[in-house]
């Protein structure tokens, strides 16, 4: 059996990890600390709080969601830049099909005292069926003025012209869809999750 | 013998707008047929309809390819039956490497024909000969399909894909637009070496640049969704000299 909500912690220097229940994570990153974690959500909610609480602490959160049937997921990721000169990156990509629904909420909070921070959050979602839904609410709470912050969210169906182009080269529809779906996820997820992702693609593309 | 492509009274629309309005066209096996016509007359629409783009709805008429009803086939079935379109505006596929893409396409065709997949080594050989002939570097083969390529490079890559897939019927939609003299020569020669007694070309163009390399057997003038005149290669000169208004 493949785990349907795997995670992988790549780096945790100066990090205190709390995992009060299966769906919730709190990471406290200390001075010069570094956190890099990947999540793949297929059936369960996810609630992540990263608190960057020492100078120059940094984090990278990669999250992919792949949902089908009538699964309904809430994914909340919050990065709190508690200290100055902290940096964060969040990359979230998801594919929903059937009647599944995902509500994604991503928060970057930079209090007034946390100058020279850099916070990034990018979300992209693909909707494969008319009854599937993605609701994305990126939220920026930036109170400091000397910071770099970028965020973006784009949700839509597969590009019909890309599908057509692949098909005009003789590639059948479901194979074309698989090609576009894997290129959509790109290398966001680690090799450790490949089998799980491949299986999902085979069953849902 | 039946024509390779036979289009009868073709009507097609996009949204509520009728673009093809009763178009007739016959292309024989081995024929090079140029289509010329003013901007917006429906040339690209015709190629989209022949290849099965879902945005274009056929409301009337027939398209027969090798005697079979093309309109009943999916775009990939049409491709595997031998239809190829070199796009006027090739589509970018971020994250999809060109070589891998072509291997998938080639093996899809082989599967369709009941042949075994080509293995990695055989494929590399097959690809490298064709890439070299069209000046496609190794670096280009590794990049994602059409992403970040110049307009002229994209056209060269379309020609390369055509050489890889060896289709029976090649539609070139403004292959010669935006090419510099050297690229035109490469593309022109690339197309001309593929010309043979069985393979046909439909070359959509506004000038005789590409046609100098691939002399057409026939030239048709298209206006407002229909073919209004078909004649020999001499028609190209007439169009170049005095435009479309006299037709
Ligand atoms: N997807 C579309 N949506 C709306 N209108 C379209 C669409 N595709 C084509 N058209 C319209 O149909 C007409 C024919 O377009 P088409 O691209 O076939 O012309 P063309 O002959 O290829 O022109 P050009 O020489 O400029 O390439 C144009 O008026 C164009 O605006
Ligand atoms: Mg056109």
GROMACS .gro file of C-alpha atoms and ligand atoms in nm:
model
  484
    1UNK     CA    1   0.000   0.000   0.000
    2UNK     CA    2   0.122   0.346  -0.083
    3UNK     CA    3   0.063   0.614   0.175
    4UNK     CA    4  -0.196   0.858   0.044
    5UNK     CA    5  -0.065   1.155   0.242
    6UNK     CA    6   0.312   1.118   0.251
    7UNK     CA    7   0.552   1.385   0.372
    8UNK     CA    8   0.927   1.417   0.357
    9UNK     CA    9   1.147   1.641   0.567
   10UNK     CA   10   1.460   1.715   0.365
   11UNK     CA   11   1.623   1.959   0.602
   12UNK     CA   12   1.569   2.054   0.962
   13UNK     CA   13   1.850   2.258   1.112
   14UNK     CA   14   1.756   2.437   1.433
   15UNK     CA   15   1.400   2.319   1.395
   16UNK     CA   16   1.158   2.209   1.665
   17UNK     CA   17   0.887   1.990   1.514
   18UNK     CA   18   0.551   1.943   1.674
   19UNK     CA   19   0.305   1.705   1.522
   20UNK     CA   20   0.009   1.707   1.761
   21UNK     CA   21  -0.206   1.499   1.530
   22UNK     CA   22  -0.166   1.341   1.186
   23UNK     CA   23  -0.296   1.646   1.007
   24UNK     CA   24  -0.125   1.924   1.197
   25UNK     CA   25   0.233   2.040   1.199
   26UNK     CA   26   0.413   2.317   1.379
   27UNK     CA   27   0.773   2.393   1.289
   28UNK     CA   28   0.974   2.642   1.492
   29UNK     CA   29   1.287   2.745   1.310
   30UNK     CA   30   1.562   2.909   1.515
   31UNK     CA   31   1.851   3.140   1.430
   32UNK     CA   32   2.017   3.051   1.097
   33UNK     CA   33   1.796   2.748   1.089
   34UNK     CA   34   1.664   2.580   0.780
   35UNK     CA   35   1.351   2.380   0.712
   36UNK     CA   36   1.255   2.209   0.388
   37UNK     CA   37   0.954   1.984   0.384
   38UNK     CA   38   0.736   1.828   0.113
   39UNK     CA   39   0.373   1.726   0.158
   40UNK     CA   40   0.153   1.529  -0.077
   41UNK     CA   41  -0.216   1.536   0.016
   42UNK     CA   42  -0.466   1.302  -0.142
   43UNK     CA   43  -0.730   1.234   0.118
   44UNK     CA   44  -0.654   1.427   0.437
   45UNK     CA   45  -0.659   1.785   0.555
   46UNK     CA   46  -0.331   1.958   0.625
   47UNK     CA   47  -0.257   2.233   0.869
   48UNK     CA   48   0.096   2.370   0.877
   49UNK     CA   49   0.238   2.653   1.081
   50UNK     CA   50   0.598   2.754   1.034
   51UNK     CA   51   0.733   3.005   1.276
   52UNK     CA   52   1.062   3.162   1.171
   53UNK     CA   53   1.174   3.282   1.509
   54UNK     CA   54   1.547   3.338   1.486
   55UNK     CA   55   1.739   3.579   1.269
   56UNK     CA   56   1.800   3.451   0.913
   57UNK     CA   57   1.587   3.143   0.961
   58UNK     CA   58   1.449   3.006   0.636
   59UNK     CA   59   1.198   2.753   0.513
   60UNK     CA   60   1.070   2.591   0.198
   61UNK     CA   61   0.734   2.420   0.193
   62UNK     CA   62   0.635   2.223  -0.116
   63UNK     CA   63   0.286   2.088  -0.123
   64UNK     CA   64   0.098   1.900  -0.392
   65UNK     CA   65  -0.260   1.787  -0.368
   66UNK     CA   66  -0.423   1.526  -0.589
   67UNK     CA   67  -0.786   1.462  -0.513
   68UNK     CA   68  -1.062   1.254  -0.664
   69UNK     CA   69  -1.407   1.105  -0.587
   70UNK     CA   70  -1.586   1.322  -0.337
   71UNK     CA   71  -1.290   1.395  -0.116
   72UNK     CA   72  -1.298   1.734   0.042
   73UNK     CA   73  -0.971   1.878   0.172
   74UNK     CA   74  -0.869   2.185   0.363
   75UNK     CA   75  -0.508   2.281   0.326
   76UNK     CA   76  -0.381   2.562   0.545
   77UNK     CA   77  -0.022   2.675   0.539
   78UNK     CA   78   0.092   2.967   0.742
   79UNK     CA   79   0.440   3.112   0.761
   80UNK     CA   80   0.505   3.357   1.038
   81UNK     CA   81   0.817   3.569   0.993
   82UNK     CA   82   0.866   3.634   1.362
   83UNK     CA   83   1.221   3.757   1.329
   84UNK     CA   84   1.397   3.992   1.088
   85UNK     CA   85   1.590   3.866   0.784
   86UNK     CA   86   1.391   3.547   0.761
   87UNK     CA   87   1.296   3.395   0.427
   88UNK     CA   88   1.022   3.160   0.320
   89UNK     CA   89   0.910   2.985   0.002
   90UNK     CA   90   0.583   2.800  -0.045
   91UNK     CA   91   0.510   2.617  -0.367
   92UNK     CA   92   0.170   2.456  -0.389
   93UNK     CA   93   0.031   2.273  -0.690
   94UNK     CA   94  -0.281   2.068  -0.709
   95UNK     CA   95  -0.498   1.865  -0.941
   96UNK     CA   96  -0.862   1.793  -0.863
   97UNK     CA   97  -1.102   1.565  -1.044
   98UNK     CA   98  -1.442   1.394  -1.009
   99UNK     CA   99  -1.641   1.579  -0.743
  100UNK     CA  100  -1.353   1.654  -0.513
  101UNK     CA  101  -1.292   1.994  -0.361
  102UNK     CA  102  -0.989   2.162  -0.213
  103UNK     CA  103  -0.982   2.475  -0.011
  104UNK     CA  104  -0.633   2.616   0.008
  105UNK     CA  105  -0.542   2.894   0.241
  106UNK     CA  106  -0.188   3.025   0.244
  107UNK     CA  107  -0.079   3.294   0.482
  108UNK     CA  108   0.241   3.493   0.500
  109UNK     CA  109   0.260   3.711   0.807
  110UNK     CA  110   0.539   3.962   0.857
  111UNK     CA  111   0.504   4.177   1.169
  112UNK     CA  112   0.631   4.535   1.178
  113UNK     CA  113   0.952   4.450   1.362
  114UNK     CA  114   1.056   4.186   1.108
  115UNK     CA  115   1.240   4.398   0.850
  116UNK     CA  116   1.436   4.257   0.554
  117UNK     CA  117   1.226   3.947   0.524
  118UNK     CA  118   1.153   3.765   0.201
  119UNK     CA  119   0.831   3.568   0.168
  120UNK     CA  120   0.706   3.388  -0.139
  121UNK     CA  121   0.398   3.184  -0.204
  122UNK     CA  122   0.292   3.040  -0.537
  123UNK     CA  123  -0.015   2.830  -0.595
  124UNK     CA  124  -0.140   2.670  -0.915
  125UNK     CA  125  -0.439   2.443  -0.950
  126UNK     CA  126  -0.576   2.231  -1.232
  127UNK     CA  127  -0.941   2.134  -1.247
  128UNK     CA  128  -1.006   1.822  -1.452
  129UNK     CA  129  -1.379   1.780  -1.419
  130UNK     CA  130  -1.673   2.020  -1.417
  131UNK     CA  131  -1.780   1.917  -1.069
  132UNK     CA  132  -1.439   1.948  -0.904
  133UNK     CA  133  -1.349   2.267  -0.721
  134UNK     CA  134  -1.053   2.460  -0.592
  135UNK     CA  135  -1.093   2.755  -0.367
  136UNK     CA  136  -0.770   2.942  -0.309
  137UNK     CA  137  -0.731   3.224  -0.062
  138UNK     CA  138  -0.381   3.358  -0.045
  139UNK     CA  139  -0.349   3.597   0.243
  140UNK     CA  140  -0.070   3.843   0.304
  141UNK     CA  141  -0.037   4.015   0.635
  142UNK     CA  142   0.262   4.235   0.586
  143UNK     CA  143   0.324   4.506   0.843
  144UNK     CA  144   0.695   4.567   0.790
  145UNK     CA  145   0.790   4.797   0.503
  146UNK     CA  146   1.139   4.683   0.406
  147UNK     CA  147   1.048   4.335   0.282
  148UNK     CA  148   1.027   4.138  -0.040
  149UNK     CA  149   0.706   3.954  -0.088
  150UNK     CA  150   0.566   3.775  -0.388
  151UNK     CA  151   0.262   3.563  -0.428
  152UNK     CA  152   0.042   3.430  -0.702
  153UNK     CA  153  -0.240   3.189  -0.755
  154UNK     CA  154  -0.376   3.054  -1.081
  155UNK     CA  155  -0.650   2.796  -1.115
  156UNK     CA  156  -0.797   2.661  -1.437
  157UNK     CA  157  -0.860   2.365  -1.663
  158UNK     CA  158  -0.602   2.192  -1.880
  159UNK     CA  159  -0.500   2.403  -2.177
  160UNK     CA  160  -0.706   2.286  -2.472
  161UNK     CA  161  -0.447   2.402  -2.725
  162UNK     CA  162  -0.172   2.205  -2.552
  163UNK     CA  163  -0.392   1.895  -2.549
  164UNK     CA  164  -0.466   1.946  -2.917
  165UNK     CA  165  -0.100   1.994  -3.007
  166UNK     CA  166  -0.002   1.666  -2.838
  167UNK     CA  167  -0.287   1.484  -3.008
  168UNK     CA  168  -0.193   1.616  -3.352
  169UNK     CA  169   0.134   1.434  -3.298
  170UNK     CA  170  -0.054   1.106  -3.261
  171UNK     CA  171  -0.057   1.090  -2.883
  172UNK     CA  172  -0.393   0.961  -2.755
  173UNK     CA  173  -0.601   1.183  -2.530
  174UNK     CA  174  -0.541   1.014  -2.197
  175UNK     CA  175  -0.168   0.985  -2.258
  176UNK     CA  176  -0.158   1.350  -2.361
  177UNK     CA  177  -0.335   1.440  -2.040
  178UNK     CA  178  -0.083   1.242  -1.835
  179UNK     CA  179   0.205   1.421  -2.004
  180UNK     CA  180   0.057   1.760  -1.923
  181UNK     CA  181  -0.026   1.662  -1.566
  182UNK     CA  182   0.324   1.540  -1.490
  183UNK     CA  183   0.477   1.847  -1.647
  184UNK     CA  184   0.240   2.055  -1.435
  185UNK     CA  185   0.376   1.898  -1.116
  186UNK     CA  186   0.727   1.917  -1.263
  187UNK     CA  187   0.989   1.836  -1.003
  188UNK     CA  188   0.794   1.980  -0.713
  189UNK     CA  189   0.764   1.641  -0.546
  190UNK     CA  190   1.058   1.413  -0.454
  191UNK     CA  191   1.134   1.080  -0.623
  192UNK     CA  192   1.014   0.904  -0.308
  193UNK     CA  193   0.656   0.999  -0.401
  194UNK     CA  194   0.680   0.904  -0.771
  195UNK     CA  195   0.505   0.569  -0.742
  196UNK     CA  196   0.216   0.718  -0.549
  197UNK     CA  197   0.182   1.002  -0.800
  198UNK     CA  198   0.214   0.772  -1.099
  199UNK     CA  199  -0.056   0.546  -0.962
  200UNK     CA  200  -0.288   0.842  -0.913
  201UNK     CA  201  -0.219   0.962  -1.268
  202UNK     CA  202  -0.287   0.618  -1.413
  203UNK     CA  203  -0.619   0.601  -1.234
  204UNK     CA  204  -0.733   0.959  -1.276
  205UNK     CA  205  -0.575   1.121  -1.584
  206UNK     CA  206  -0.735   0.590  -5.771
  207UNK     CA  207  -0.911   0.796  -5.508
  208UNK     CA  208  -0.765   1.129  -5.402
  209UNK     CA  209  -0.562   1.140  -5.080
  210UNK     CA  210  -0.775   1.423  -4.943
  211UNK     CA  211  -1.118   1.517  -5.063
  212UNK     CA  212  -1.312   1.803  -4.910
  213UNK     CA  213  -1.670   1.856  -5.017
  214UNK     CA  214  -1.891   2.152  -4.933
  215UNK     CA  215  -1.725   2.207  -4.597
  216UNK     CA  216  -1.891   2.448  -4.358
  217UNK     CA  217  -1.737   2.517  -4.018
  218UNK     CA  218  -1.787   2.767  -3.744
  219UNK     CA  219  -1.618   2.884  -3.430
  220UNK     CA  220  -1.866   3.006  -3.170
  221UNK     CA  221  -2.150   3.145  -3.379
  222UNK     CA  222  -1.929   3.266  -3.659
  223UNK     CA  223  -1.924   3.069  -3.980
  224UNK     CA  224  -1.573   3.073  -4.126
  225UNK     CA  225  -1.566   2.796  -4.384
  226UNK     CA  226  -1.862   2.844  -4.616
  227UNK     CA  227  -1.884   2.550  -4.853
  228UNK     CA  228  -1.522   2.477  -4.931
  229UNK     CA  229  -1.421   2.220  -5.192
  230UNK     CA  230  -1.070   2.089  -5.236
  231UNK     CA  231  -0.908   1.776  -5.376
  232UNK     CA  232  -0.544   1.682  -5.317
  233UNK     CA  233  -0.400   1.377  -5.492
  234UNK     CA  234  -0.131   1.150  -5.355
  235UNK     CA  235   0.211   1.300  -5.428
  236UNK     CA  236   0.069   1.645  -5.497
  237UNK     CA  237   0.205   1.971  -5.362
  238UNK     CA  238  -0.086   2.209  -5.333
  239UNK     CA  239  -0.036   2.570  -5.230
  240UNK     CA  240  -0.319   2.763  -5.068
  241UNK     CA  241  -0.303   3.140  -5.082
  242UNK     CA  242  -0.551   3.390  -4.952
  243UNK     CA  243  -0.584   3.716  -4.761
  244UNK     CA  244  -0.553   3.738  -4.383
  245UNK     CA  245  -0.860   3.608  -4.205
  246UNK     CA  246  -1.006   3.419  -4.504
  247UNK     CA  247  -0.997   3.094  -4.306
  248UNK     CA  248  -0.673   2.916  -4.404
  249UNK     CA  249  -0.570   2.828  -4.049
  250UNK     CA  250  -0.930   2.739  -3.972
  251UNK     CA  251  -0.919   2.490  -4.259
  252UNK     CA  252  -0.607   2.326  -4.114
  253UNK     CA  253  -0.764   2.320  -3.767
  254UNK     CA  254  -1.077   2.152  -3.905
  255UNK     CA  255  -0.878   1.893  -4.100
  256UNK     CA  256  -0.678   1.805  -3.788
  257UNK     CA  257  -0.979   1.810  -3.554
  258UNK     CA  258  -0.939   2.108  -3.322
  259UNK     CA  259  -1.233   2.093  -3.077
  260UNK     CA  260  -1.313   2.466  -3.103
  261UNK     CA  261  -1.417   2.437  -3.466
  262UNK     CA  262  -1.752   2.279  -3.537
  263UNK     CA  263  -1.829   2.133  -3.876
  264UNK     CA  264  -2.190   2.204  -3.964
  265UNK     CA  265  -2.201   2.057  -4.313
  266UNK     CA  266  -1.986   1.875  -4.565
  267UNK     CA  267  -1.734   1.595  -4.582
  268UNK     CA  268  -1.363   1.542  -4.542
  269UNK     CA  269  -1.233   1.213  -4.677
  270UNK     CA  270  -0.874   1.103  -4.620
  271UNK     CA  271  -0.762   0.790  -4.803
  272UNK     CA  272  -1.133   0.739  -4.862
  273UNK     CA  273  -1.215   0.741  -4.490
  274UNK     CA  274  -1.432   0.991  -4.303
  275UNK     CA  275  -1.175   1.207  -4.127
  276UNK     CA  276  -1.436   1.402  -3.932
  277UNK     CA  277  -1.531   1.092  -3.734
  278UNK     CA  278  -1.176   1.046  -3.605
  279UNK     CA  279  -1.010   1.200  -3.299
  280UNK     CA  280  -0.709   1.427  -3.361
  281UNK     CA  281  -0.464   1.152  -3.264
  282UNK     CA  282  -0.634   0.901  -3.494
  283UNK     CA  283  -0.608   1.150  -3.778
  284UNK     CA  284  -0.238   1.201  -3.701
  285UNK     CA  285  -0.174   0.828  -3.694
  286UNK     CA  286  -0.367   0.789  -4.019
  287UNK     CA  287  -0.099   1.018  -4.168
  288UNK     CA  288  -0.212   1.379  -4.126
  289UNK     CA  289   0.042   1.629  -3.994
  290UNK     CA  290   0.005   1.999  -3.925
  291UNK     CA  291   0.301   2.232  -3.892
  292UNK     CA  292   0.134   2.505  -3.687
  293UNK     CA  293   0.137   2.870  -3.787
  294UNK     CA  294   0.177   2.939  -3.416
  295UNK     CA  295   0.333   2.632  -3.250
  296UNK     CA  296   0.211   2.566  -2.895
  297UNK     CA  297   0.450   2.580  -2.600
  298UNK     CA  298   0.467   2.280  -2.369
  299UNK     CA  299   0.658   2.387  -2.056
  300UNK     CA  300   0.816   2.094  -1.877
  301UNK     CA  301   0.783   1.856  -2.173
  302UNK     CA  302   1.125   1.783  -2.326
  303UNK     CA  303   1.133   1.777  -2.707
  304UNK     CA  304   1.317   1.445  -2.745
  305UNK     CA  305   1.091   1.264  -2.497
  306UNK     CA  306   0.786   1.418  -2.662
  307UNK     CA  307   0.894   1.292  -3.004
  308UNK     CA  308   0.973   0.948  -2.870
  309UNK     CA  309   0.624   0.926  -2.722
  310UNK     CA  310   0.471   1.048  -3.049
  311UNK     CA  311   0.673   0.811  -3.265
  312UNK     CA  312   0.594   0.514  -3.046
  313UNK     CA  313   0.226   0.606  -3.036
  314UNK     CA  314   0.230   0.588  -3.415
  315UNK     CA  315   0.416   0.257  -3.414
  316UNK     CA  316   0.167   0.115  -3.166
  317UNK     CA  317  -0.117   0.231  -3.388
  318UNK     CA  318   0.049   0.052  -3.680
  319UNK     CA  319   0.094  -0.263  -3.473
  320UNK     CA  320   0.472  -0.224  -3.456
  321UNK     CA  321   0.694  -0.258  -3.151
  322UNK     CA  322   0.823   0.051  -2.970
  323UNK     CA  323   1.157   0.183  -3.083
  324UNK     CA  324   1.419   0.133  -2.813
  325UNK     CA  325   1.627   0.421  -2.679
  326UNK     CA  326   1.934   0.352  -2.893
  327UNK     CA  327   1.744   0.308  -3.220
  328UNK     CA  328   1.546   0.620  -3.142
  329UNK     CA  329   1.857   0.829  -3.078
  330UNK     CA  330   2.002   0.726  -3.413
  331UNK     CA  331   1.675   0.790  -3.593
  332UNK     CA  332   1.645   1.132  -3.430
  333UNK     CA  333   2.005   1.245  -3.468
  334UNK     CA  334   2.014   1.201  -3.846
  335UNK     CA  335   1.706   1.414  -3.885
  336UNK     CA  336   1.813   1.673  -3.628
  337UNK     CA  337   2.149   1.720  -3.798
  338UNK     CA  338   1.986   1.767  -4.138
  339UNK     CA  339   1.772   2.049  -4.001
  340UNK     CA  340   2.039   2.209  -3.784
  341UNK     CA  341   1.871   2.113  -3.457
  342UNK     CA  342   2.133   2.098  -3.182
  343UNK     CA  343   2.148   1.857  -2.889
  344UNK     CA  344   2.079   2.147  -2.662
  345UNK     CA  345   1.754   2.222  -2.847
  346UNK     CA  346   1.643   1.860  -2.820
  347UNK     CA  347   1.670   1.876  -2.444
  348UNK     CA  348   1.464   2.190  -2.405
  349UNK     CA  349   1.089   2.191  -2.349
  350UNK     CA  350   0.881   2.189  -2.667
  351UNK     CA  351   0.867   2.537  -2.825
  352UNK     CA  352   0.939   2.716  -2.497
  353UNK     CA  353   1.171   3.013  -2.536
  354UNK     CA  354   1.249   2.942  -2.902
  355UNK     CA  355   1.252   3.224  -3.155
  356UNK     CA  356   0.980   3.236  -3.420
  357UNK     CA  357   1.215   3.101  -3.684
  358UNK     CA  358   1.345   2.823  -3.458
  359UNK     CA  359   0.990   2.713  -3.386
  360UNK     CA  360   0.925   2.676  -3.759
  361UNK     CA  361   1.240   2.472  -3.794
  362UNK     CA  362   1.126   2.252  -3.506
  363UNK     CA  363   0.790   2.195  -3.673
  364UNK     CA  364   0.972   2.081  -3.987
  365UNK     CA  365   1.187   1.855  -3.772
  366UNK     CA  366   0.879   1.697  -3.612
  367UNK     CA  367   0.742   1.636  -3.960
  368UNK     CA  368   1.066   1.466  -4.064
  369UNK     CA  369   1.048   1.250  -3.749
  370UNK     CA  370   0.689   1.136  -3.800
  371UNK     CA  371   0.706   1.090  -4.179
  372UNK     CA  372   0.337   1.164  -4.238
  373UNK     CA  373   0.159   1.102  -4.571
  374UNK     CA  374  -0.011   1.439  -4.572
  375UNK     CA  375   0.167   1.751  -4.447
  376UNK     CA  376  -0.008   2.079  -4.389
  377UNK     CA  377   0.239   2.365  -4.358
  378UNK     CA  378   0.064   2.672  -4.223
  379UNK     CA  379   0.279   2.975  -4.307
  380UNK     CA  380   0.597   2.780  -4.255
  381UNK     CA  381   0.786   3.053  -4.438
  382UNK     CA  382   0.671   3.349  -4.227
  383UNK     CA  383   0.940   3.498  -4.009
  384UNK     CA  384   1.226   3.289  -4.145
  385UNK     CA  385   1.558   3.447  -4.237
  386UNK     CA  386   1.718   3.350  -4.568
  387UNK     CA  387   1.932   3.074  -4.419
  388UNK     CA  388   1.649   2.923  -4.216
  389UNK     CA  389   1.425   2.934  -4.521
  390UNK     CA  390   1.685   2.736  -4.712
  391UNK     CA  391   1.711   2.475  -4.434
  392UNK     CA  392   1.334   2.442  -4.407
  393UNK     CA  393   1.288   2.450  -4.787
  394UNK     CA  394   1.539   2.170  -4.835
  395UNK     CA  395   1.395   1.980  -4.538
  396UNK     CA  396   1.054   1.986  -4.703
  397UNK     CA  397   1.180   1.914  -5.052
  398UNK     CA  398   1.370   1.597  -4.951
  399UNK     CA  399   1.046   1.461  -4.810
  400UNK     CA  400   0.862   1.509  -5.135
  401UNK     CA  401   0.788   1.179  -5.303
  402UNK     CA  402   0.529   1.010  -5.524
  403UNK     CA  403   0.298   0.925  -5.234
  404UNK     CA  404   0.338   1.208  -4.987
  405UNK     CA  405   0.126   1.520  -5.035
  406UNK     CA  406   0.168   1.874  -4.907
  407UNK     CA  407  -0.078   2.152  -4.847
  408UNK     CA  408   0.133   2.464  -4.822
  409UNK     CA  409  -0.044   2.771  -4.686
  410UNK     CA  410   0.155   3.079  -4.771
  411UNK     CA  411   0.152   3.444  -4.869
  412UNK     CA  412   0.455   3.441  -5.098
  413UNK     CA  413   0.665   3.219  -5.316
  414UNK     CA  414   0.962   3.192  -5.074
  415UNK     CA  415   0.904   2.832  -4.971
  416UNK     CA  416   0.749   2.741  -5.305
  417UNK     CA  417   1.081   2.808  -5.478
  418UNK     CA  418   1.216   2.506  -5.295
  419UNK     CA  419   0.901   2.299  -5.331
  420UNK     CA  420   0.741   2.380  -5.661
  421UNK     CA  421   0.364   2.334  -5.630
  422UNK     CA  422   0.165   2.119  -5.871
  423UNK     CA  423  -0.143   2.324  -5.799
  424UNK     CA  424  -0.227   2.655  -5.640
  425UNK     CA  425  -0.567   2.746  -5.497
  426UNK     CA  426  -0.688   3.088  -5.400
  427UNK     CA  427  -0.907   3.106  -5.092
  428UNK     CA  428  -1.137   3.395  -5.010
  429UNK     CA  429  -1.399   3.432  -4.741
  430UNK     CA  430  -1.414   3.065  -4.651
  431UNK     CA  431  -1.416   2.909  -4.997
  432UNK     CA  432  -1.167   2.814  -5.268
  433UNK     CA  433  -1.240   3.043  -5.560
  434UNK     CA  434  -0.977   2.938  -5.811
  435UNK     CA  435  -0.736   2.650  -5.866
  436UNK     CA  436  -0.462   2.652  -6.128
  437UNK     CA  437  -0.093   2.568  -6.178
  438UNK     CA  438   0.221   2.716  -6.025
  439UNK     CA  439   0.195   3.027  -6.244
  440UNK     CA  440  -0.084   3.151  -6.015
  441UNK     CA  441   0.172   3.231  -5.743
  442UNK     CA  442   0.332   3.498  -5.962
  443UNK     CA  443  -0.007   3.647  -6.039
  444UNK     CA  444  -0.088   3.678  -5.669
  445UNK     CA  445   0.253   3.823  -5.588
  446UNK     CA  446   0.218   4.077  -5.869
  447UNK     CA  447  -0.136   4.196  -5.816
  448UNK     CA  448  -0.276   4.067  -5.487
  449UNK     CA  449  -0.605   3.896  -5.425
  450UNK     CA  450  -0.850   4.164  -5.534
  451UNK     CA  451  -0.872   4.053  -5.895
  452UNK     CA  452  -0.991   3.704  -5.798
  453LIG     N1  453  -1.088   3.051  -3.209
  453LIG     C1  454  -1.140   3.157  -3.273
  453LIG     N2  455  -1.224   3.240  -3.210
  453LIG     C2  456  -1.277   3.347  -3.274
  453LIG     N3  457  -1.255   3.376  -3.402
  453LIG     C3  458  -1.174   3.297  -3.470
  453LIG     C4  459  -1.111   3.183  -3.410
  453LIG     N4  460  -1.035   3.122  -3.503
  453LIG     C5  461  -1.050   3.195  -3.615
  453LIG     N5  462  -1.131   3.301  -3.597
  453LIG     C6  463  -1.168   3.402  -3.696
  453LIG     O1  464  -1.192   3.336  -3.818
  453LIG     C7  465  -1.139   3.408  -3.928
  453LIG     C8  466  -1.041   3.321  -4.004
  453LIG     O2  467  -0.923   3.301  -3.925
  453LIG     P1  468  -0.801   3.216  -3.975
  453LIG     O3  469  -0.701   3.214  -3.866
  453LIG     O4  470  -0.850   3.087  -4.026
  453LIG     O5  471  -0.749   3.305  -4.096
  453LIG     P2  472  -0.621   3.287  -4.189
  453LIG     O6  473  -0.670   3.280  -4.329
  453LIG     O7  474  -0.537   3.176  -4.142
  453LIG     O8  475  -0.545   3.426  -4.171
  453LIG     P3  476  -0.386   3.462  -4.165
  453LIG     O9  477  -0.340   3.476  -4.306
  453LIG    O10  478  -0.382   3.593  -4.095
  453LIG    O11  479  -0.315   3.355  -4.090
  453LIG     C9  480  -1.077   3.532  -3.868
  453LIG    O12  481  -1.170   3.638  -3.881
  453LIG    C10  482  -1.054   3.498  -3.724
  453LIG    O13  483  -1.060   3.612  -3.643
  454LIG    MG1  484  -0.351   3.160  -4.057
   0.00000   0.00000   0.00000
